[in-house]
Short mmCIF file of C-alpha atoms in Angstrom, two decimals:
data_model
loop_
_atom_site.label_atom_id
_atom_site.label_comp_id
_atom_site.label_asym_id
_atom_site.label_seq_id
_atom_site.Cartn_x
_atom_site.Cartn_y
_atom_site.Cartn_z
CA UNK B 1 0.91 -36.13 -2.12
CA UNK B 2 0.58 -38.84 -4.73
CA UNK B 3 -3.08 -38.95 -5.73
CA UNK B 4 -5.06 -36.22 -4.08
CA UNK B 5 -8.58 -35.46 -5.26
CA UNK B 6 -8.68 -32.56 -7.71
CA UNK B 7 -11.60 -30.26 -8.21
CA UNK B 8 -12.57 -27.32 -10.34
CA UNK B 9 -10.73 -24.85 -8.15
CA UNK B 10 -7.47 -26.58 -9.07
CA UNK B 11 -7.97 -25.33 -12.62
CA UNK B 12 -7.49 -21.82 -11.29
CA UNK B 13 -4.52 -22.79 -9.13
CA UNK B 14 -2.81 -24.38 -12.12
CA UNK B 15 -3.60 -21.48 -14.40
CA UNK B 16 -2.30 -18.95 -11.90
CA UNK B 17 0.91 -20.85 -11.11
CA UNK B 18 -0.23 -21.54 -7.58
CA UNK B 19 -0.07 -25.31 -7.92
CA UNK B 20 3.06 -27.06 -6.63
CA UNK B 21 5.12 -28.51 -9.47
CA UNK B 22 4.96 -32.03 -8.03
CA UNK B 23 1.16 -32.03 -8.27
CA UNK B 24 1.16 -31.05 -11.91
CA UNK B 25 1.45 -34.49 -13.55
CA UNK B 26 -1.39 -35.92 -11.48
CA UNK B 27 -3.47 -32.85 -12.28
CA UNK B 28 -2.85 -33.24 -16.00
CA UNK B 29 -3.97 -36.86 -15.80
CA UNK B 30 -7.09 -35.80 -13.95
CA UNK B 31 -7.87 -33.28 -16.70
CA UNK B 32 -7.52 -35.94 -19.36
CA UNK B 33 -9.92 -38.15 -17.47
CA UNK B 34 -12.43 -35.29 -17.19
CA UNK B 35 -13.00 -33.77 -20.64
CA UNK B 36 -15.49 -31.19 -19.32
CA UNK B 37 -12.87 -29.90 -16.88
CA UNK B 38 -10.24 -29.93 -19.58
CA UNK B 39 -12.48 -27.88 -21.87
CA UNK B 40 -13.06 -25.44 -19.05
CA UNK B 41 -9.34 -25.17 -18.37
CA UNK B 42 -8.61 -24.46 -22.04
CA UNK B 43 -11.34 -21.89 -22.19
CA UNK B 44 -10.08 -20.03 -19.11
CA UNK B 45 -6.57 -20.06 -20.54
CA UNK B 46 -7.82 -18.69 -23.86
CA UNK B 47 -9.78 -15.93 -22.10
CA UNK B 48 -6.71 -15.01 -20.09
CA UNK B 49 -4.59 -14.78 -23.23
CA UNK B 50 -7.20 -12.62 -24.88
CA UNK B 51 -7.30 -10.36 -21.85
CA UNK B 52 -3.52 -10.01 -21.89
CA UNK B 53 -3.36 -9.34 -25.61
CA UNK B 54 -6.07 -6.70 -25.47
CA UNK B 55 -4.38 -4.87 -22.61
CA UNK B 56 -0.78 -5.26 -23.78
CA UNK B 57 -0.98 -2.32 -26.16
CA UNK B 58 -1.53 0.10 -23.27
CA UNK B 59 2.03 -0.53 -22.06
CA UNK B 60 3.37 0.87 -25.34
CA UNK B 61 1.31 4.05 -25.33
CA UNK B 62 3.30 7.21 -24.67
CA UNK B 63 2.85 8.35 -21.07
CA UNK B 64 0.77 11.55 -21.01
CA UNK B 65 2.79 14.53 -19.73
CA UNK B 66 0.33 15.15 -16.92
CA UNK B 67 1.39 11.81 -15.43
CA UNK B 68 5.14 11.94 -15.97
CA UNK B 69 5.16 15.51 -14.64
CA UNK B 70 3.22 14.97 -11.41
CA UNK B 71 4.87 17.41 -8.99
CA UNK B 72 6.31 16.39 -5.64
CA UNK B 73 4.00 18.39 -3.43
CA UNK B 74 4.08 17.61 0.27
CA UNK B 75 0.80 16.33 1.60
CA UNK B 76 -0.07 19.37 3.71
CA UNK B 77 -0.02 21.40 0.51
CA UNK B 78 -2.58 19.11 -1.06
CA UNK B 79 -5.38 19.63 1.43
CA UNK B 80 -7.91 19.89 -1.28
CA UNK B 81 -11.20 18.17 -1.86
CA UNK B 82 -10.55 14.69 -0.47
CA UNK B 83 -11.92 15.12 3.03
CA UNK B 84 -14.57 12.68 3.90
CA UNK B 85 -16.72 14.87 6.11
CA UNK B 86 -17.07 17.64 3.58
CA UNK B 87 -17.48 15.11 0.85
CA UNK B 88 -20.43 13.56 2.60
CA UNK B 89 -21.90 17.00 3.10
CA UNK B 90 -21.41 17.71 -0.56
CA UNK B 91 -22.92 14.36 -1.47
CA UNK B 92 -25.91 15.16 0.75
CA UNK B 93 -26.28 18.49 -1.01
CA UNK B 94 -26.17 16.81 -4.38
CA UNK B 95 -28.79 14.32 -3.26
CA UNK B 96 -31.14 17.07 -2.19
CA UNK B 97 -30.63 19.11 -5.32
CA UNK B 98 -30.83 15.93 -7.38
CA UNK B 99 -34.05 14.87 -5.73
CA UNK B 100 -35.77 18.20 -6.26
CA UNK B 101 -34.47 19.04 -9.66
CA UNK B 102 -33.96 15.58 -11.07
CA UNK B 103 -36.24 16.17 -13.97
CA UNK B 104 -34.53 19.37 -15.04
CA UNK B 105 -31.11 17.87 -14.43
CA UNK B 106 -32.03 14.88 -16.54
CA UNK B 107 -32.72 17.10 -19.50
CA UNK B 108 -29.43 18.87 -19.24
CA UNK B 109 -26.11 17.68 -20.48
CA UNK B 110 -25.60 14.77 -18.24
CA UNK B 111 -24.15 12.30 -20.67
CA UNK B 112 -20.70 13.75 -21.25
CA UNK B 113 -18.86 14.42 -17.99
CA UNK B 114 -15.88 16.69 -18.37
CA UNK B 115 -12.42 15.60 -17.47
CA UNK B 116 -10.54 17.83 -15.06
CA UNK B 117 -7.92 18.51 -17.69
CA UNK B 118 -10.47 19.91 -20.13
CA UNK B 119 -11.78 22.23 -17.41
CA UNK B 120 -8.23 23.48 -16.81
CA UNK B 121 -7.68 23.80 -20.54
CA UNK B 122 -10.69 26.07 -20.97
CA UNK B 123 -9.88 28.01 -17.82
CA UNK B 124 -6.37 28.75 -19.07
CA UNK B 125 -7.58 29.71 -22.54
CA UNK B 126 -10.11 32.12 -21.02
CA UNK B 127 -7.58 33.49 -18.57
CA UNK B 128 -4.93 34.14 -21.21
CA UNK B 129 -7.50 35.81 -23.44
CA UNK B 130 -9.05 38.16 -20.88
CA UNK B 131 -6.28 38.79 -18.36
CA UNK B 132 -4.33 40.65 -21.03
CA UNK B 133 -7.27 42.97 -21.79
CA UNK B 134 -6.71 46.54 -20.64
CA UNK B 135 -10.20 48.00 -20.83
CA UNK B 136 -12.52 45.02 -21.14
CA UNK B 137 -11.00 42.59 -18.73
CA UNK B 138 -14.41 41.88 -17.18
CA UNK B 139 -18.01 42.05 -18.25
CA UNK B 140 -19.40 43.17 -14.89
CA UNK B 141 -17.17 45.04 -12.46
CA UNK B 142 -16.54 44.46 -8.77
CA UNK B 143 -18.60 47.57 -8.00
CA UNK B 144 -21.66 45.46 -8.87
CA UNK B 145 -20.44 42.40 -7.02
CA UNK B 146 -23.82 41.22 -5.72
CA UNK B 147 -25.39 41.46 -9.11
CA UNK B 148 -22.38 39.71 -10.68
CA UNK B 149 -22.46 36.79 -8.26
CA UNK B 150 -26.25 36.40 -8.49
CA UNK B 151 -26.20 36.51 -12.26
CA UNK B 152 -23.34 34.03 -12.68
CA UNK B 153 -24.85 31.65 -10.09
CA UNK B 154 -28.09 31.67 -12.01
CA UNK B 155 -26.48 31.08 -15.39
CA UNK B 156 -24.01 28.42 -14.24
CA UNK B 157 -26.64 26.72 -12.11
CA UNK B 158 -24.89 26.58 -8.74
CA UNK B 159 -24.65 28.92 -5.80
CA UNK B 160 -21.38 30.74 -6.30
CA UNK B 161 -19.36 33.25 -4.35
CA UNK B 162 -16.56 35.44 -5.62
CA UNK B 163 -13.82 34.06 -3.35
CA UNK B 164 -12.15 36.63 -1.12
CA UNK B 165 -8.41 36.67 -1.79
CA UNK B 166 -7.67 39.99 -0.07
CA UNK B 167 -5.61 38.18 2.55
CA UNK B 168 -3.29 37.03 -0.22
CA UNK B 169 -3.16 40.50 -1.79
CA UNK B 170 -5.61 39.97 -4.64
CA UNK B 171 -8.74 42.10 -5.11
CA UNK B 172 -11.75 41.26 -7.25
CA UNK B 173 -11.86 43.09 -10.57
CA UNK B 174 -15.13 41.54 -11.73
CA UNK B 175 -16.30 38.61 -13.76
CA UNK B 176 -17.86 37.31 -16.91
CA UNK B 177 -19.95 34.54 -18.36
CA UNK B 178 -18.19 32.11 -20.71
CA UNK B 179 -19.33 29.33 -23.00
CA UNK B 180 -18.04 25.86 -22.14
CA UNK B 181 -19.15 23.07 -24.45
CA UNK B 182 -22.95 23.14 -23.90
CA UNK B 183 -22.82 24.84 -20.55
CA UNK B 184 -22.16 28.24 -19.10
CA UNK B 185 -19.01 28.86 -17.10
CA UNK B 186 -18.18 31.69 -14.73
CA UNK B 187 -14.90 33.55 -14.53
CA UNK B 188 -13.94 35.82 -11.64
CA UNK B 189 -10.90 38.01 -12.30
CA UNK B 190 -8.55 39.31 -9.60
CA UNK B 191 -5.58 41.62 -9.56
CA UNK B 192 -2.83 42.38 -7.05
CA UNK B 193 -1.11 45.74 -6.46
CA UNK B 194 1.57 44.98 -9.02
CA UNK B 195 -1.11 44.33 -11.64
CA UNK B 196 -0.70 40.54 -11.76
CA UNK B 197 -3.98 38.87 -12.59
CA UNK B 198 -5.41 35.54 -11.59
CA UNK B 199 -8.83 34.14 -12.32
CA UNK B 200 -11.25 31.61 -10.86
CA UNK B 201 -13.20 29.46 -13.28
CA UNK B 202 -16.28 27.40 -12.39
CA UNK B 203 -18.37 25.19 -14.64
CA UNK B 204 -21.17 22.88 -13.63
CA UNK B 205 -20.55 19.26 -14.49
CA UNK B 206 -22.95 16.94 -12.72
CA UNK B 207 -21.44 13.77 -14.16
CA UNK B 208 -17.95 14.35 -12.91
CA UNK B 209 -16.18 12.49 -10.15
CA UNK B 210 -14.10 14.15 -7.46
CA UNK B 211 -10.39 14.71 -7.83
CA UNK B 212 -7.67 16.26 -5.74
CA UNK B 213 -5.87 19.46 -6.77
CA UNK B 214 -3.93 19.13 -9.98
CA UNK B 215 -1.62 21.39 -11.87
CA UNK B 216 -1.65 22.16 -15.57
CA UNK B 217 0.82 24.50 -17.30
CA UNK B 218 0.02 25.93 -20.67
CA UNK B 219 0.65 29.12 -22.62
CA UNK B 220 2.79 30.59 -19.86
CA UNK B 221 -0.01 30.24 -17.31
CA UNK B 222 -0.62 27.55 -14.72
CA UNK B 223 -3.87 26.36 -13.30
CA UNK B 224 -4.70 24.36 -10.22
CA UNK B 225 -7.91 22.54 -10.97
CA UNK B 226 -10.19 20.06 -9.28
CA UNK B 227 -13.59 18.44 -9.66
CA UNK B 228 -15.97 18.37 -6.73
CA UNK B 229 -19.63 18.91 -5.86
CA UNK B 230 -20.56 18.20 -9.46
CA UNK B 231 -18.54 21.18 -10.65
CA UNK B 232 -15.18 21.73 -12.29
CA UNK B 233 -13.00 24.47 -10.80
CA UNK B 234 -9.73 26.08 -11.82
CA UNK B 235 -7.60 28.86 -10.39
CA UNK B 236 -5.36 30.24 -13.10
CA UNK B 237 -2.57 32.77 -13.37
CA UNK B 238 1.08 33.41 -14.06
CA UNK B 239 1.99 33.77 -10.38
CA UNK B 240 4.22 31.34 -8.47
CA UNK B 241 3.04 27.81 -7.91
CA UNK B 242 2.92 28.29 -4.15
CA UNK B 243 0.83 31.44 -4.42
CA UNK B 244 -1.50 29.72 -6.85
CA UNK B 245 -1.88 26.76 -4.49
CA UNK B 246 -2.69 29.13 -1.61
CA UNK B 247 -5.34 30.81 -3.75
CA UNK B 248 -6.71 27.45 -4.87
CA UNK B 249 -7.07 26.37 -1.23
CA UNK B 250 -8.88 29.62 -0.39
CA UNK B 251 -11.14 29.28 -3.42
CA UNK B 252 -11.89 25.66 -2.63
CA UNK B 253 -12.92 26.40 0.96
CA UNK B 254 -15.16 29.34 0.03
CA UNK B 255 -16.82 27.85 -3.05
CA UNK B 256 -17.39 24.56 -1.28
CA UNK B 257 -19.02 26.33 1.66
CA UNK B 258 -21.24 28.30 -0.71
CA UNK B 259 -22.44 25.24 -2.59
CA UNK B 260 -22.96 22.93 0.36
CA UNK B 261 -24.45 25.70 2.50
CA UNK B 262 -26.72 26.82 -0.28
CA UNK B 263 -28.89 23.75 -0.47
CA UNK B 264 -29.32 22.69 3.13
CA UNK O 1 22.73 14.47 -9.71
CA UNK O 2 23.66 18.09 -10.16
CA UNK O 3 24.31 18.24 -6.45
CA UNK O 4 26.98 15.56 -6.80
CA UNK O 5 28.89 17.64 -9.29
CA UNK O 6 28.75 20.63 -6.97
CA UNK O 7 30.11 18.59 -4.12
CA UNK O 8 32.88 17.06 -6.14
CA UNK O 9 34.14 20.05 -8.04
CA UNK O 10 32.73 23.03 -6.17
CA UNK O 11 35.17 25.32 -4.39
CA UNK O 12 34.44 24.57 -0.74
CA UNK O 13 37.87 24.99 0.88
CA UNK O 14 36.34 26.66 3.93
CA UNK O 15 33.93 23.84 4.70
CA UNK O 16 34.45 22.21 8.05
CA UNK O 17 33.60 18.57 8.55
CA UNK O 18 30.26 19.36 10.20
CA UNK O 19 28.75 21.18 7.28
CA UNK O 20 30.15 18.58 4.94
CA UNK O 21 28.28 15.92 6.87
CA UNK O 22 25.09 17.94 6.63
CA UNK O 23 25.52 18.43 2.93
CA UNK O 24 26.27 14.78 2.36
CA UNK O 25 23.24 13.77 4.41
CA UNK O 26 21.05 16.17 2.52
CA UNK O 27 22.48 14.88 -0.70
CA UNK O 28 21.78 11.30 0.34
CA UNK O 29 18.22 12.23 1.21
CA UNK O 30 17.67 13.96 -2.09
CA UNK O 31 19.10 11.19 -4.20
CA UNK O 32 17.06 8.65 -2.24
CA UNK O 33 13.96 10.70 -3.06
CA UNK O 34 15.05 10.90 -6.69
CA UNK O 35 15.59 7.15 -6.86
CA UNK O 36 12.17 6.53 -5.39
CA UNK O 37 10.58 8.98 -7.75
CA UNK O 38 12.26 7.35 -10.73
CA UNK O 39 11.20 3.89 -9.60
CA UNK O 40 7.62 5.11 -9.27
CA UNK O 41 7.58 6.85 -12.64
CA UNK O 42 8.86 3.65 -14.26
CA UNK O 43 5.66 1.92 -13.10
CA UNK O 44 3.34 4.33 -14.92
CA UNK O 45 2.72 2.12 -17.99
CA UNK O 46 1.62 -0.79 -15.83
CA UNK O 47 -0.48 1.45 -13.60
CA UNK O 48 -2.19 2.83 -16.70
CA UNK O 49 -2.89 -0.66 -17.99
CA UNK O 50 -4.40 -1.74 -14.68
CA UNK O 51 -6.46 1.46 -14.34
CA UNK O 52 -7.76 1.24 -17.90
CA UNK O 53 -8.80 -2.37 -17.41
CA UNK O 54 -10.55 -1.40 -14.18
CA UNK O 55 -12.33 1.69 -15.45
CA UNK O 56 -12.22 1.39 -19.21
CA UNK O 57 -12.64 5.14 -19.77
CA UNK O 58 -9.27 6.53 -20.77
CA UNK O 59 -9.48 9.92 -19.08
CA UNK O 60 -10.98 8.45 -15.95
CA UNK O 61 -8.23 5.84 -15.82
CA UNK O 62 -5.48 8.42 -16.21
CA UNK O 63 -7.18 10.49 -13.49
CA UNK O 64 -6.94 7.47 -11.22
CA UNK O 65 -3.26 7.00 -12.09
CA UNK O 66 -2.59 10.68 -11.43
CA UNK O 67 -4.35 10.56 -8.07
CA UNK O 68 -2.34 7.46 -7.17
CA UNK O 69 0.95 9.09 -8.14
CA UNK O 70 0.12 12.22 -6.18
CA UNK O 71 -0.74 10.19 -3.13
CA UNK O 72 2.42 8.11 -3.57
CA UNK O 73 4.63 11.18 -3.82
CA UNK O 74 3.05 12.69 -0.76
CA UNK O 75 3.74 9.51 1.23
CA UNK O 76 7.16 8.48 -0.01
CA UNK O 77 8.17 7.74 3.57
CA UNK O 78 5.67 4.91 3.73
CA UNK O 79 7.55 3.07 1.06
CA UNK O 80 10.88 1.41 1.77
CA UNK O 81 13.02 1.19 -1.31
CA UNK O 82 13.50 -2.56 -0.81
CA UNK O 83 9.79 -3.19 -1.36
CA UNK O 84 8.30 -3.61 -4.80
CA UNK O 85 7.10 -0.19 -5.95
CA UNK O 86 4.51 -1.88 -8.10
CA UNK O 87 2.67 -3.58 -5.26
CA UNK O 88 2.81 -0.45 -3.14
CA UNK O 89 1.33 1.59 -5.97
CA UNK O 90 -1.30 -1.03 -6.73
CA UNK O 91 -2.34 -0.85 -3.07
CA UNK O 92 -2.70 2.93 -3.27
CA UNK O 93 -4.65 2.64 -6.48
CA UNK O 94 -6.89 -0.04 -5.02
CA UNK O 95 -7.84 2.21 -2.11
CA UNK O 96 -8.62 5.13 -4.41
CA UNK O 97 -10.57 2.91 -6.78
CA UNK O 98 -12.72 1.51 -3.98
CA UNK O 99 -13.40 5.04 -2.64
CA UNK O 100 -14.45 6.11 -6.10
CA UNK O 101 -16.74 3.11 -6.56
CA UNK O 102 -18.41 3.74 -3.20
CA UNK O 103 -19.08 7.36 -4.05
CA UNK O 104 -20.40 6.46 -7.49
CA UNK O 105 -22.70 3.94 -5.89
CA UNK O 106 -24.05 6.48 -3.40
CA UNK O 107 -24.66 8.94 -6.17
CA UNK O 108 -26.29 6.34 -8.37
CA UNK O 109 -28.71 5.33 -5.64
CA UNK O 110 -29.70 8.93 -5.12
CA UNK O 111 -30.25 10.01 -8.69
CA UNK O 112 -32.95 9.18 -11.21
CA UNK O 113 -32.17 6.42 -13.66
CA UNK O 114 -31.75 8.67 -16.66
CA UNK O 115 -28.62 10.09 -15.09
CA UNK O 116 -27.05 6.76 -14.42
CA UNK O 117 -23.74 7.13 -16.19
CA UNK O 118 -21.48 5.91 -13.40
CA UNK O 119 -20.56 2.43 -14.48
CA UNK O 120 -22.69 1.59 -17.46
CA UNK O 121 -22.10 -1.66 -19.25
CA UNK O 122 -21.95 -0.14 -22.68
CA UNK O 123 -19.51 2.74 -22.69
CA UNK O 124 -18.68 4.95 -25.62
CA UNK O 125 -15.84 3.33 -27.54
CA UNK O 126 -12.38 4.66 -26.92
CA UNK O 127 -10.31 5.71 -29.89
CA UNK O 128 -8.89 2.99 -32.10
CA UNK O 129 -10.69 0.26 -30.28
CA UNK O 130 -11.41 -2.75 -32.43
CA UNK O 131 -14.66 -4.66 -32.08
CA UNK O 132 -12.81 -7.55 -30.50
CA UNK O 133 -10.98 -5.51 -27.89
CA UNK O 134 -14.16 -3.55 -27.21
CA UNK O 135 -15.80 -6.84 -26.31
CA UNK O 136 -13.08 -7.57 -23.79
CA UNK O 137 -13.35 -4.11 -22.20
CA UNK O 138 -17.14 -4.38 -22.10
CA UNK O 139 -16.93 -7.86 -20.58
CA UNK O 140 -14.55 -6.64 -17.87
CA UNK O 141 -17.04 -3.97 -16.88
CA UNK O 142 -19.72 -6.60 -16.27
CA UNK O 143 -17.55 -8.21 -13.57
CA UNK O 144 -18.10 -6.80 -10.08
CA UNK O 145 -15.29 -4.32 -9.25
CA UNK O 146 -13.72 -6.33 -6.43
CA UNK O 147 -13.61 -9.47 -8.55
CA UNK O 148 -12.33 -7.50 -11.54
CA UNK O 149 -9.43 -6.29 -9.42
CA UNK O 150 -8.49 -9.77 -8.23
CA UNK O 151 -8.60 -11.25 -11.73
CA UNK O 152 -6.55 -8.44 -13.29
CA UNK O 153 -3.87 -8.40 -10.59
CA UNK O 154 -3.23 -12.11 -10.93
CA UNK O 155 -4.04 -12.98 -14.55
CA UNK O 156 -2.71 -9.81 -16.21
CA UNK O 157 -0.29 -8.19 -13.77
CA UNK O 158 1.18 -11.52 -12.70
CA UNK O 159 0.87 -11.17 -8.93
CA UNK O 160 0.70 -14.28 -6.77
CA UNK O 161 -2.43 -14.92 -4.71
CA UNK O 162 -0.53 -13.85 -1.60
CA UNK O 163 0.62 -10.60 -3.21
CA UNK O 164 -2.85 -9.82 -4.52
CA UNK O 165 -4.25 -10.53 -1.06
CA UNK O 166 -1.89 -7.94 0.44
CA UNK O 167 -2.76 -5.35 -2.20
CA UNK O 168 -6.49 -5.89 -1.77
CA UNK O 169 -6.38 -6.34 1.99
CA UNK O 170 -8.25 -9.67 1.94
CA UNK O 171 -7.39 -13.31 2.77
CA UNK O 172 -5.71 -15.43 0.10
CA UNK O 173 -8.71 -17.75 -0.03
CA UNK O 174 -10.93 -14.80 -0.91
CA UNK O 175 -8.61 -13.86 -3.76
CA UNK O 176 -9.02 -17.32 -5.15
CA UNK O 177 -12.80 -17.40 -4.92
CA UNK O 178 -13.05 -13.94 -6.46
CA UNK O 179 -10.88 -15.00 -9.37
CA UNK O 180 -12.92 -18.15 -9.92
CA UNK O 181 -16.15 -16.17 -10.07
CA UNK O 182 -14.61 -13.46 -12.20
CA UNK O 183 -13.52 -16.04 -14.75
CA UNK O 184 -17.03 -17.45 -14.96
CA UNK O 185 -18.47 -13.97 -15.44
CA UNK O 186 -15.89 -13.06 -18.03
CA UNK O 187 -16.60 -16.18 -19.98
CA UNK O 188 -20.36 -15.61 -19.92
CA UNK O 189 -19.97 -11.98 -21.07
CA UNK O 190 -17.60 -12.88 -23.87
CA UNK O 191 -20.02 -15.59 -25.01
CA UNK O 192 -22.87 -13.07 -25.03
CA UNK O 193 -20.79 -10.66 -27.08
CA UNK O 194 -19.80 -13.34 -29.55
CA UNK O 195 -23.46 -14.31 -29.95
CA UNK O 196 -24.47 -10.72 -30.58
CA UNK O 197 -21.69 -10.37 -33.13
CA UNK O 198 -22.86 -13.50 -34.94
CA UNK O 199 -26.43 -12.24 -35.04
CA UNK O 200 -25.30 -8.94 -36.50
CA UNK O 201 -23.30 -10.70 -39.21
CA UNK O 202 -26.21 -12.98 -40.05
CA UNK O 203 -28.59 -10.04 -40.30
CA UNK O 204 -26.46 -8.39 -42.95
#
């Protein structure tokens, strides 16, 4: 191992501490004999330092509560969006819709995708505001369910259903149209026998990526929210976390079926 | 920890040895889970740094961290406490990141150009970003995702080639060639940015 031939790739080995210590002196001599390689080595080292310096500040940022507070939910409870088969179906649906309506889509608000947290934020704000209403909790009542669903689908821009939660003890009260940034959002309100209210919030967001179910707590209400099919969804209420997760799973299955079934 | 106090000071005179064993076992299980959870939470700053360097967008990066943590917590059994939590978490994040890139690519291919926002080279600046650090973030985004990962894991996160190879699920030699190419790309992008900056200054 006295005088092996060095090459450019050794610059990387040396820089990344992958070169045996005993080869170092010979390598340094080789660099001195090859000024172009030495310049390259210095440049790579400088770039690395710059990279480290730029990124170092992130370590000192306070950790957002949504990360430090990630709940320990067993996997079977998290059967949300990330299932490949349905995802591909959803992707196919988006492709078809995208292909047909690309021009219209392009003119809409594509450039600022929502984050899941902002969807949940708005859903909770709307829930807290309207769930406490006695007389005007909804804009259109459950007695006009077909009209309600058709109207909200049209305004939000996706094929919606009012998820059926009767198995979990919640009946549809009705729904309303809400503003959300530059888009329209739909809210379906439900109530159980004891008068507890939960709501489902849907907003179209074609630029968004998919996420799994997440939990946000705010103003005494919690919301499970997720992004999928180019939409943001949230199920909000002051019921127990388990009940809310059950409802979120029901809502996910039914809304997903409506959207993917609607365009094939 | 609260459980320990209960066991130590709680009035359990009637407990037979069997139920004590069960309680102790349960306690051991819980505290093992707690230890794992704590070890994972301690890695958040580094996970955030890696995710931000990969994705640049702050919210998107924290989404990736959150997804990784959720997956980690749902699969705590897959991680033995002797192993480095960091490498285990990086592996989880790598898998999620690759999934995300694949989906973005599919979507990009299917949609008209005007909607191409997936992985654009020039992203809106994040808060408090200086011109110089913006150049670094922009330059990182010009490196192909798989090479970006290799470079960041080794040059920033300090993994060895062998460790990075395990995280990325590729041979060590591939790690090395990816890093070499990533460095060339980074250098070229930073040079471009510096040139543009000079031109702007001259034009003033």
